[in-house]
């Protein structure tokens, strides 16, 4: 059985789709990827997956998406795929438009919806899903609220909606460390970063855009730095092609201002995220909206307490005041106060981290792949029956 995965950018494939691709290949599926331009294509190809470069724009109304629809439609015509699996909203529109009339099954993983993003965006997202969901065999969501809105707002039959237990990929095994191994990794990460023993560290992992809360993080860390002259902020990530209102290093530092700006380590994208997350005492994610929030789940697996804004993803991952704190949007003082409390109370941080490590057992990669395989095997079984009929 041949499957085409579709993403707007390669980084989505690397972080959220490749684990599924690997598992499918081990189970005898043929798997290929169609995605837009960007960093990471070569890494997917290095794993032995055929990659088709199509000009997907992350702007839904970008003219390149018309060409992308044509390109994917050509793949479906020439490649004789049995199933198309689309990921993230724009790629989902492009891929499903291309799949119409192609005689293939269609899956969609809704890594993040716009239903929690405001009236205008939510209405548009609802209209799009009402239009395209009719031709979608299975919709996977990464939190229960999105699943409910698929049924309530987009009028999708409940039987076609499935909630994944841990985002689109689940937490990678390297984040599930024993406390002893986590201690060794922490020491190595802190040494690489040039941190002093006992120096308090806050970490952020992900894309750096306004929607990811980088402006709020800058204002909050400025307050943290005023209260704690030793605190360090480590940022692992950066903007990617097509990001709206992106934050680069200089913009972020200018908004942090002194004394905090000189204590920001901007690492950019790194392959070994676990090392730097291990070096942190607290992990933050301050997005305007978040379908899941993989960095929160990864931090939990490593026994790190978190501070996050009130999103659907954070409410799925964080047990409030037990594994971390959930704070209001746009409140740098609340972010700062809760972060400082964790930095200055090691016993509290350790207690929350231990609780987070236990909670993270539900976020494994295996749990997500198992959920996917229920749907994939149903399609493969049906294809087998059709072939022998």
mmCIF file of C-alpha atoms in Angstrom:
data_model
loop_
_atom_site.group_PDB
_atom_site.id
_atom_site.type_symbol
_atom_site.label_atom_id
_atom_site.label_comp_id
_atom_site.label_asym_id
_atom_site.label_seq_id
_atom_site.Cartn_x
_atom_site.Cartn_y
_atom_site.Cartn_z
ATOM 1 C CA UNK A 1 0.000 0.000 0.000
ATOM 2 C CA UNK A 2 1.423 3.366 -1.052
ATOM 3 C CA UNK A 3 1.024 6.525 1.075
ATOM 4 C CA UNK A 4 1.781 10.176 0.300
ATOM 5 C CA UNK A 5 2.366 12.435 3.299
ATOM 6 C CA UNK A 6 1.866 16.168 2.620
ATOM 7 C CA UNK A 7 3.278 19.058 4.688
ATOM 8 C CA UNK A 8 3.773 22.747 3.980
ATOM 9 C CA UNK A 9 7.389 22.823 5.201
ATOM 10 C CA UNK A 10 10.039 20.135 5.801
ATOM 11 C CA UNK A 11 10.440 20.986 9.486
ATOM 12 C CA UNK A 12 6.876 19.783 10.086
ATOM 13 C CA UNK A 13 7.773 16.489 8.435
ATOM 14 C CA UNK A 14 10.939 16.128 10.498
ATOM 15 C CA UNK A 15 9.381 16.933 13.854
ATOM 16 C CA UNK A 16 5.872 15.539 13.535
ATOM 17 C CA UNK A 17 5.536 13.202 10.543
ATOM 18 C CA UNK A 18 8.796 11.276 10.109
ATOM 19 C CA UNK A 19 8.186 9.011 13.155
ATOM 20 C CA UNK A 20 4.930 7.874 11.542
ATOM 21 C CA UNK A 21 6.671 7.462 8.185
ATOM 22 C CA UNK A 22 9.327 5.262 9.778
ATOM 23 C CA UNK A 23 6.722 3.120 11.538
ATOM 24 C CA UNK A 24 4.677 2.718 8.369
ATOM 25 C CA UNK A 25 7.738 1.671 6.379
ATOM 26 C CA UNK A 26 8.636 -0.941 8.997
ATOM 27 C CA UNK A 27 5.110 -2.343 8.585
ATOM 28 C CA UNK A 28 5.395 -2.707 4.834
ATOM 29 C CA UNK A 29 3.830 0.543 3.594
ATOM 30 C CA UNK A 30 5.514 2.496 0.804
ATOM 31 C CA UNK A 31 5.814 6.095 2.019
ATOM 32 C CA UNK A 32 6.680 9.294 0.156
ATOM 33 C CA UNK A 33 6.575 12.965 1.123
ATOM 34 C CA UNK A 34 5.350 16.049 -0.725
ATOM 35 C CA UNK A 35 6.271 19.352 0.893
ATOM 36 C CA UNK A 36 7.086 22.972 0.278
ATOM 37 C CA UNK A 37 10.573 24.470 0.378
ATOM 38 C CA UNK A 38 12.682 24.970 3.463
ATOM 39 C CA UNK A 39 15.281 23.649 5.839
ATOM 40 C CA UNK A 40 15.244 19.899 6.410
ATOM 41 C CA UNK A 41 14.374 18.337 3.048
ATOM 42 C CA UNK A 42 17.797 16.719 2.785
ATOM 43 C CA UNK A 43 17.414 15.182 6.244
ATOM 44 C CA UNK A 44 14.174 13.459 5.187
ATOM 45 C CA UNK A 45 15.787 12.252 1.968
ATOM 46 C CA UNK A 46 18.753 10.943 3.954
ATOM 47 C CA UNK A 47 16.342 8.585 5.725
ATOM 48 C CA UNK A 48 15.566 7.031 2.346
ATOM 49 C CA UNK A 49 12.143 8.571 1.725
ATOM 50 C CA UNK A 50 11.335 9.949 -1.743
ATOM 51 C CA UNK A 51 10.596 13.666 -1.389
ATOM 52 C CA UNK A 52 8.575 15.625 -3.953
ATOM 53 C CA UNK A 53 9.160 19.372 -3.819
ATOM 54 C CA UNK A 54 5.915 21.220 -4.443
ATOM 55 C CA UNK A 55 5.552 25.014 -4.116
ATOM 56 C CA UNK A 56 3.249 25.099 -1.086
ATOM 57 C CA UNK A 57 2.945 28.569 0.413
ATOM 58 C CA UNK A 58 2.048 28.903 4.098
ATOM 59 C CA UNK A 59 -0.177 31.799 3.046
ATOM 60 C CA UNK A 60 -3.428 30.015 2.218
ATOM 61 C CA UNK A 61 -4.253 32.497 -0.547
ATOM 62 C CA UNK A 62 -0.733 32.559 -2.007
ATOM 63 C CA UNK A 63 -0.679 32.024 -5.766
ATOM 64 C CA UNK A 64 1.921 29.269 -5.403
ATOM 65 C CA UNK A 65 -0.711 27.017 -3.875
ATOM 66 C CA UNK A 66 -2.517 26.773 -7.210
ATOM 67 C CA UNK A 67 0.659 25.265 -8.655
ATOM 68 C CA UNK A 68 1.012 23.058 -5.578
ATOM 69 C CA UNK A 69 -2.473 21.624 -6.131
ATOM 70 C CA UNK A 70 -1.523 20.803 -9.696
ATOM 71 C CA UNK A 71 1.766 19.253 -8.633
ATOM 72 C CA UNK A 72 0.186 16.971 -6.048
ATOM 73 C CA UNK A 73 -2.626 16.068 -8.432
ATOM 74 C CA UNK A 74 0.039 14.942 -10.896
ATOM 75 C CA UNK A 75 1.678 12.776 -8.229
ATOM 76 C CA UNK A 76 -1.631 11.139 -7.421
ATOM 77 C CA UNK A 77 -2.250 10.469 -11.091
ATOM 78 C CA UNK A 78 1.222 9.133 -11.869
ATOM 79 C CA UNK A 79 2.211 7.567 -8.560
ATOM 80 C CA UNK A 80 -0.880 5.427 -7.999
ATOM 81 C CA UNK A 81 -1.058 6.282 -4.284
ATOM 82 C CA UNK A 82 -3.697 4.557 -2.191
ATOM 83 C CA UNK A 83 -3.813 7.126 0.610
ATOM 84 C CA UNK A 84 -2.959 10.813 1.078
ATOM 85 C CA UNK A 85 -2.243 12.030 4.620
ATOM 86 C CA UNK A 86 -2.184 15.829 4.964
ATOM 87 C CA UNK A 87 -0.801 17.777 7.916
ATOM 88 C CA UNK A 88 -1.422 21.347 9.186
ATOM 89 C CA UNK A 89 -4.155 23.656 7.830
ATOM 90 C CA UNK A 90 -2.685 25.040 4.591
ATOM 91 C CA UNK A 91 -1.205 21.744 3.417
ATOM 92 C CA UNK A 92 -4.536 20.153 4.324
ATOM 93 C CA UNK A 93 -6.411 22.465 1.955
ATOM 94 C CA UNK A 94 -3.862 22.035 -0.843
ATOM 95 C CA UNK A 95 -3.617 18.264 -0.460
ATOM 96 C CA UNK A 96 -7.342 17.669 -0.185
ATOM 97 C CA UNK A 97 -8.087 19.922 -3.161
ATOM 98 C CA UNK A 98 -5.598 17.871 -5.189
ATOM 99 C CA UNK A 99 -7.072 14.572 -4.004
ATOM 100 C CA UNK A 100 -10.603 15.356 -5.139
ATOM 101 C CA UNK A 101 -11.673 12.904 -7.791
ATOM 102 C CA UNK A 102 -8.368 10.997 -7.588
ATOM 103 C CA UNK A 103 -9.909 7.884 -6.060
ATOM 104 C CA UNK A 104 -7.639 7.867 -3.009
ATOM 105 C CA UNK A 105 -8.394 7.782 0.700
ATOM 106 C CA UNK A 106 -7.568 10.960 2.638
ATOM 107 C CA UNK A 107 -6.417 11.398 6.248
ATOM 108 C CA UNK A 108 -5.845 14.764 7.930
ATOM 109 C CA UNK A 109 -3.911 15.405 11.127
ATOM 110 C CA UNK A 110 -5.088 18.714 12.568
ATOM 111 C CA UNK A 111 -1.870 19.605 14.422
ATOM 112 C CA UNK A 112 -3.358 22.947 15.360
ATOM 113 C CA UNK A 113 -6.728 24.505 14.613
ATOM 114 C CA UNK A 114 -7.834 28.132 14.419
ATOM 115 C CA UNK A 115 -10.957 27.560 16.501
ATOM 116 C CA UNK A 116 -9.304 29.073 19.538
ATOM 117 C CA UNK A 117 -7.766 32.004 17.671
ATOM 118 C CA UNK A 118 -10.585 34.517 17.528
ATOM 119 C CA UNK A 119 -13.921 34.980 15.801
ATOM 120 C CA UNK A 120 -12.691 35.793 12.282
ATOM 121 C CA UNK A 121 -10.099 33.045 12.022
ATOM 122 C CA UNK A 122 -12.370 30.542 13.709
ATOM 123 C CA UNK A 123 -15.231 31.195 11.283
ATOM 124 C CA UNK A 124 -12.957 30.813 8.263
ATOM 125 C CA UNK A 125 -11.486 27.601 9.628
ATOM 126 C CA UNK A 126 -14.997 26.237 10.200
ATOM 127 C CA UNK A 127 -16.064 27.034 6.636
ATOM 128 C CA UNK A 128 -12.923 25.388 5.233
ATOM 129 C CA UNK A 129 -13.483 22.219 7.253
ATOM 130 C CA UNK A 130 -17.144 22.011 6.299
ATOM 131 C CA UNK A 131 -16.089 22.133 2.667
ATOM 132 C CA UNK A 132 -13.198 19.704 2.721
ATOM 133 C CA UNK A 133 -14.092 17.302 5.527
ATOM 134 C CA UNK A 134 -16.725 15.637 3.365
ATOM 135 C CA UNK A 135 -13.920 14.115 1.309
ATOM 136 C CA UNK A 136 -11.753 13.252 4.324
ATOM 137 C CA UNK A 137 -11.948 9.673 5.573
ATOM 138 C CA UNK A 138 -10.338 10.302 8.963
ATOM 139 C CA UNK A 139 -9.458 13.447 10.917
ATOM 140 C CA UNK A 140 -6.959 13.196 13.745
ATOM 141 C CA UNK A 141 -6.852 15.965 16.333
ATOM 142 C CA UNK A 142 -4.208 16.605 18.984
ATOM 143 C CA UNK A 143 -6.557 17.695 21.759
ATOM 144 C CA UNK A 144 -10.122 16.806 22.783
ATOM 145 C CA UNK A 145 -11.502 20.332 22.248
ATOM 146 C CA UNK A 146 -10.599 20.310 18.556
ATOM 147 C CA UNK A 147 -12.290 16.928 18.191
ATOM 148 C CA UNK A 148 -15.467 18.303 19.751
ATOM 149 C CA UNK A 149 -15.393 21.326 17.421
ATOM 150 C CA UNK A 150 -14.959 19.062 14.401
ATOM 151 C CA UNK A 151 -18.333 17.572 15.280
ATOM 152 C CA UNK A 152 -20.044 20.677 16.672
ATOM 153 C CA UNK A 153 -18.864 23.371 14.266
ATOM 154 C CA UNK A 154 -17.644 21.605 11.124
ATOM 155 C CA UNK A 155 -20.443 18.998 11.258
ATOM 156 C CA UNK A 156 -18.080 16.081 10.803
ATOM 157 C CA UNK A 157 -19.510 12.701 11.863
ATOM 158 C CA UNK A 158 -18.051 11.704 15.227
ATOM 159 C CA UNK A 159 -17.022 8.299 13.885
ATOM 160 C CA UNK A 160 -14.540 9.955 11.522
ATOM 161 C CA UNK A 161 -12.736 11.954 14.237
ATOM 162 C CA UNK A 162 -9.956 10.455 16.350
ATOM 163 C CA UNK A 163 -7.978 12.145 19.162
ATOM 164 C CA UNK A 164 -4.253 11.417 19.295
ATOM 165 C CA UNK A 165 -2.823 11.077 22.799
ATOM 166 C CA UNK A 166 0.298 13.179 22.238
ATOM 167 C CA UNK A 167 0.324 15.553 19.312
ATOM 168 C CA UNK A 168 1.135 14.351 15.834
ATOM 169 C CA UNK A 169 4.237 12.383 16.753
ATOM 170 C CA UNK A 170 4.502 11.731 20.474
ATOM 171 C CA UNK A 171 7.588 12.371 22.580
ATOM 172 C CA UNK A 172 10.804 10.808 21.261
ATOM 173 C CA UNK A 173 12.492 8.148 23.417
ATOM 174 C CA UNK A 174 15.562 10.316 24.087
ATOM 175 C CA UNK A 175 13.481 12.588 26.338
ATOM 176 C CA UNK A 176 12.501 9.734 28.655
ATOM 177 C CA UNK A 177 15.614 9.585 30.804
ATOM 178 C CA UNK A 178 16.297 8.207 34.230
ATOM 179 C CA UNK A 179 17.055 10.924 36.758
ATOM 180 C CA UNK A 180 20.695 9.806 36.776
ATOM 181 C CA UNK A 181 21.042 10.033 32.992
ATOM 182 C CA UNK A 182 19.164 13.326 32.957
ATOM 183 C CA UNK A 183 21.661 14.670 35.485
ATOM 184 C CA UNK A 184 24.613 13.725 33.263
ATOM 185 C CA UNK A 185 22.960 15.270 30.209
ATOM 186 C CA UNK A 186 22.158 18.409 32.194
ATOM 187 C CA UNK A 187 25.777 18.786 33.278
ATOM 188 C CA UNK A 188 26.986 18.353 29.683
ATOM 189 C CA UNK A 189 24.481 20.890 28.355
ATOM 190 C CA UNK A 190 25.281 23.484 30.987
ATOM 191 C CA UNK A 191 29.003 23.071 30.381
ATOM 192 C CA UNK A 192 28.511 23.576 26.642
ATOM 193 C CA UNK A 193 26.477 26.723 27.310
ATOM 194 C CA UNK A 194 29.113 28.063 29.704
ATOM 195 C CA UNK A 195 26.748 28.233 32.671
ATOM 196 C CA UNK A 196 27.916 28.431 36.231
ATOM 197 C CA UNK A 197 26.953 25.816 38.809
ATOM 198 C CA UNK A 198 23.508 26.560 40.166
ATOM 199 C CA UNK A 199 22.820 29.343 37.656
ATOM 200 C CA UNK A 200 19.040 29.454 37.009
ATOM 201 C CA UNK A 201 18.029 28.693 33.407
ATOM 202 C CA UNK A 202 14.770 29.161 31.504
ATOM 203 C CA UNK A 203 14.362 27.466 28.101
ATOM 204 C CA UNK A 204 12.118 27.992 25.090
ATOM 205 C CA UNK A 205 11.991 25.482 22.211
ATOM 206 C CA UNK A 206 10.238 26.152 18.899
ATOM 207 C CA UNK A 207 9.599 28.583 16.091
ATOM 208 C CA UNK A 208 10.086 32.223 16.991
ATOM 209 C CA UNK A 209 7.060 34.256 15.932
ATOM 210 C CA UNK A 210 4.664 36.694 17.532
ATOM 211 C CA UNK A 211 1.963 33.994 17.594
ATOM 212 C CA UNK A 212 4.322 31.767 19.582
ATOM 213 C CA UNK A 213 4.473 34.471 22.249
ATOM 214 C CA UNK A 214 7.991 35.767 21.650
ATOM 215 C CA UNK A 215 6.958 39.324 22.503
ATOM 216 C CA UNK A 216 5.428 38.140 25.770
ATOM 217 C CA UNK A 217 8.534 36.073 26.515
ATOM 218 C CA UNK A 218 10.753 39.111 25.936
ATOM 219 C CA UNK A 219 8.737 41.265 28.341
ATOM 220 C CA UNK A 220 8.531 38.491 30.922
ATOM 221 C CA UNK A 221 12.239 37.700 30.860
ATOM 222 C CA UNK A 222 13.035 41.384 31.246
ATOM 223 C CA UNK A 223 11.135 41.216 34.549
ATOM 224 C CA UNK A 224 12.846 37.957 35.516
ATOM 225 C CA UNK A 225 16.263 39.488 34.823
ATOM 226 C CA UNK A 226 15.471 42.512 36.972
ATOM 227 C CA UNK A 227 14.679 40.233 39.921
ATOM 228 C CA UNK A 228 17.421 37.659 39.367
ATOM 229 C CA UNK A 229 20.705 38.945 37.943
ATOM 230 C CA UNK A 230 21.969 35.406 37.294
ATOM 231 C CA UNK A 231 18.989 34.056 35.327
ATOM 232 C CA UNK A 232 19.736 32.854 31.781
ATOM 233 C CA UNK A 233 17.286 32.351 28.910
ATOM 234 C CA UNK A 234 18.113 29.713 26.285
ATOM 235 C CA UNK A 235 16.196 29.778 22.988
ATOM 236 C CA UNK A 236 16.396 26.676 20.798
ATOM 237 C CA UNK A 237 14.748 27.402 17.469
ATOM 238 C CA UNK A 238 14.100 30.325 15.176
ATOM 239 C CA UNK A 239 11.870 31.504 12.336
ATOM 240 C CA UNK A 240 11.168 29.338 9.291
ATOM 241 C CA UNK A 241 10.296 30.312 5.740
ATOM 242 C CA UNK A 242 6.809 31.760 5.476
ATOM 243 C CA UNK A 243 6.465 32.684 9.151
ATOM 244 C CA UNK A 244 4.340 35.768 9.680
ATOM 245 C CA UNK A 245 5.646 38.361 12.147
ATOM 246 C CA UNK A 246 8.829 36.410 12.738
ATOM 247 C CA UNK A 247 11.306 37.099 15.508
ATOM 248 C CA UNK A 248 14.993 36.912 14.754
ATOM 249 C CA UNK A 249 17.688 37.266 17.391
ATOM 250 C CA UNK A 250 18.130 41.030 17.075
ATOM 251 C CA UNK A 251 14.437 41.823 17.282
ATOM 252 C CA UNK A 252 14.034 39.644 20.343
ATOM 253 C CA UNK A 253 17.050 41.097 22.151
ATOM 254 C CA UNK A 254 15.888 44.641 21.449
ATOM 255 C CA UNK A 255 12.566 43.881 23.156
ATOM 256 C CA UNK A 256 14.203 42.160 26.124
ATOM 257 C CA UNK A 257 16.567 45.125 26.611
ATOM 258 C CA UNK A 258 19.115 45.179 29.440
ATOM 259 C CA UNK A 259 19.822 43.685 31.869
ATOM 260 C CA UNK A 260 18.174 40.631 30.277
ATOM 261 C CA UNK A 261 19.472 40.900 26.697
ATOM 262 C CA UNK A 262 23.048 40.019 27.655
ATOM 263 C CA UNK A 263 21.798 36.841 29.301
ATOM 264 C CA UNK A 264 19.979 35.334 26.318
ATOM 265 C CA UNK A 265 21.570 32.386 24.510
ATOM 266 C CA UNK A 266 20.003 32.201 21.043
ATOM 267 C CA UNK A 267 21.063 28.792 19.720
ATOM 268 C CA UNK A 268 18.938 28.536 16.584
ATOM 269 C CA UNK A 269 17.644 25.142 15.468
ATOM 270 C CA UNK A 270 19.558 22.196 16.921
ATOM 271 C CA UNK A 271 19.270 18.493 16.247
ATOM 272 C CA UNK A 272 19.895 17.444 19.864
ATOM 273 C CA UNK A 273 17.239 19.415 21.703
ATOM 274 C CA UNK A 274 17.241 17.137 24.767
ATOM 275 C CA UNK A 275 20.720 18.257 25.840
ATOM 276 C CA UNK A 276 19.725 21.902 26.064
ATOM 277 C CA UNK A 277 16.343 21.205 27.605
ATOM 278 C CA UNK A 278 18.120 19.150 30.258
ATOM 279 C CA UNK A 279 20.224 22.195 31.121
ATOM 280 C CA UNK A 280 17.099 24.188 32.004
ATOM 281 C CA UNK A 281 15.268 24.506 35.306
ATOM 282 C CA UNK A 282 12.003 25.714 33.737
ATOM 283 C CA UNK A 283 10.579 25.418 30.204
ATOM 284 C CA UNK A 284 8.154 28.035 28.875
ATOM 285 C CA UNK A 285 5.685 28.119 25.972
ATOM 286 C CA UNK A 286 3.620 31.315 25.699
ATOM 287 C CA UNK A 287 1.712 30.852 22.434
ATOM 288 C CA UNK A 288 -1.463 32.694 21.491
ATOM 289 C CA UNK A 289 -2.889 29.285 20.530
ATOM 290 C CA UNK A 290 -1.407 25.813 20.532
ATOM 291 C CA UNK A 291 -2.949 22.554 19.375
ATOM 292 C CA UNK A 292 -0.648 20.478 21.552
ATOM 293 C CA UNK A 293 2.734 22.014 22.407
ATOM 294 C CA UNK A 294 5.326 19.293 21.969
ATOM 295 C CA UNK A 295 8.019 21.149 23.922
ATOM 296 C CA UNK A 296 5.763 21.045 26.999
ATOM 297 C CA UNK A 297 5.377 17.280 26.685
ATOM 298 C CA UNK A 298 9.111 16.832 26.099
ATOM 299 C CA UNK A 299 9.910 18.953 29.131
ATOM 300 C CA UNK A 300 7.493 16.883 31.197
ATOM 301 C CA UNK A 301 9.188 13.655 30.088
ATOM 302 C CA UNK A 302 12.486 15.093 31.319
ATOM 303 C CA UNK A 303 11.010 16.063 34.668
ATOM 304 C CA UNK A 304 10.934 19.814 34.030
ATOM 305 C CA UNK A 305 8.188 22.063 35.410
ATOM 306 C CA UNK A 306 6.647 24.385 32.817
ATOM 307 C CA UNK A 307 5.014 27.788 32.524
ATOM 308 C CA UNK A 308 2.545 28.058 29.644
ATOM 309 C CA UNK A 309 -0.238 30.292 28.426
ATOM 310 C CA UNK A 310 -3.841 29.126 28.521
ATOM 311 C CA UNK A 311 -4.165 27.175 25.259
ATOM 312 C CA UNK A 312 -5.901 23.962 24.299
ATOM 313 C CA UNK A 313 -2.543 22.246 24.099
ATOM 314 C CA UNK A 314 -1.337 23.432 27.492
ATOM 315 C CA UNK A 315 -4.603 22.345 29.083
ATOM 316 C CA UNK A 316 -4.101 18.886 27.582
ATOM 317 C CA UNK A 317 -0.520 18.501 28.810
ATOM 318 C CA UNK A 318 -0.221 20.489 32.043
ATOM 319 C CA UNK A 319 -1.910 19.509 35.272
ATOM 320 C CA UNK A 320 -2.343 22.977 36.719
ATOM 321 C CA UNK A 321 -0.262 23.782 39.785
ATOM 322 C CA UNK A 322 0.920 20.155 39.858
ATOM 323 C CA UNK A 323 3.211 19.752 36.833
ATOM 324 C CA UNK A 324 3.446 23.449 36.001
ATOM 325 C CA UNK A 325 1.592 26.741 35.773
ATOM 326 C CA UNK A 326 -0.915 27.924 33.167
ATOM 327 C CA UNK A 327 -1.093 31.721 32.975
ATOM 328 C CA UNK A 328 -3.312 34.244 31.139
ATOM 329 C CA UNK A 329 -2.325 35.537 27.708
ATOM 330 C CA UNK A 330 -0.565 38.888 27.585
ATOM 331 C CA UNK A 331 0.447 38.954 31.255
ATOM 332 C CA UNK A 332 4.245 39.201 31.546
ATOM 333 C CA UNK A 333 4.051 39.709 35.311
ATOM 334 C CA UNK A 334 2.239 36.391 35.767
ATOM 335 C CA UNK A 335 4.832 34.618 33.591
ATOM 336 C CA UNK A 336 7.683 36.253 35.484
ATOM 337 C CA UNK A 337 6.244 35.575 38.942
ATOM 338 C CA UNK A 338 5.602 31.883 38.308
ATOM 339 C CA UNK A 339 8.954 31.407 36.589
ATOM 340 C CA UNK A 340 10.831 33.060 39.481
ATOM 341 C CA UNK A 341 8.918 30.970 41.998
ATOM 342 C CA UNK A 342 10.150 27.791 40.312
ATOM 343 C CA UNK A 343 13.700 29.111 39.911
ATOM 344 C CA UNK A 344 13.952 30.130 43.562
ATOM 345 C CA UNK A 345 12.227 27.125 45.127
ATOM 346 C CA UNK A 346 14.170 23.997 44.080
ATOM 347 C CA UNK A 347 12.008 21.708 46.221
ATOM 348 C CA UNK A 348 8.832 22.948 44.541
ATOM 349 C CA UNK A 349 10.426 22.646 41.092
ATOM 350 C CA UNK A 350 11.606 19.103 41.847
ATOM 351 C CA UNK A 351 8.155 18.099 43.111
ATOM 352 C CA UNK A 352 6.439 19.460 40.020
ATOM 353 C CA UNK A 353 9.074 17.910 37.766
ATOM 354 C CA UNK A 354 8.577 14.484 39.332
ATOM 355 C CA UNK A 355 4.807 14.762 38.801
ATOM 356 C CA UNK A 356 5.385 15.878 35.208
ATOM 357 C CA UNK A 357 7.606 12.864 34.529
ATOM 358 C CA UNK A 358 4.813 10.520 35.642
ATOM 359 C CA UNK A 359 2.170 12.365 33.602
ATOM 360 C CA UNK A 360 4.399 12.236 30.507
ATOM 361 C CA UNK A 361 4.107 8.453 30.313
ATOM 362 C CA UNK A 362 0.895 8.964 28.324
ATOM 363 C CA UNK A 363 2.692 11.063 25.670
ATOM 364 C CA UNK A 364 4.980 8.404 24.160
ATOM 365 C CA UNK A 365 5.655 8.032 20.465
ATOM 366 C CA UNK A 366 4.365 4.455 20.592
ATOM 367 C CA UNK A 367 0.995 5.643 21.902
ATOM 368 C CA UNK A 368 0.543 7.965 18.908
ATOM 369 C CA UNK A 369 1.691 5.430 16.315
ATOM 370 C CA UNK A 370 -0.666 2.823 17.777
ATOM 371 C CA UNK A 371 -3.592 5.226 17.324
ATOM 372 C CA UNK A 372 -2.593 5.937 13.729
ATOM 373 C CA UNK A 373 -2.260 2.252 12.929
ATOM 374 C CA UNK A 374 -5.859 1.533 13.879
ATOM 375 C CA UNK A 375 -6.941 3.729 10.959
ATOM 376 C CA UNK A 376 -4.135 2.733 8.574
ATOM 377 C CA UNK A 377 -4.680 -0.999 9.026
ATOM 378 C CA UNK A 378 -8.415 -0.572 8.410
ATOM 379 C CA UNK A 379 -7.648 1.012 5.025
ATOM 380 C CA UNK A 380 -5.055 -1.638 4.188
ATOM 381 C CA UNK A 381 -7.437 -4.440 5.082
ATOM 382 C CA UNK A 382 -10.162 -2.928 2.923
ATOM 383 C CA UNK A 383 -7.708 -2.525 0.045
ATOM 384 C CA UNK A 384 -6.737 -6.184 0.412
ATOM 385 C CA UNK A 385 -10.355 -7.315 0.302
ATOM 386 C CA UNK A 386 -10.973 -5.199 -2.819
ATOM 387 C CA UNK A 387 -7.930 -6.666 -4.547
ATOM 388 C CA UNK A 388 -9.089 -10.235 -3.974
ATOM 389 C CA UNK A 389 -12.767 -9.661 -4.720
#
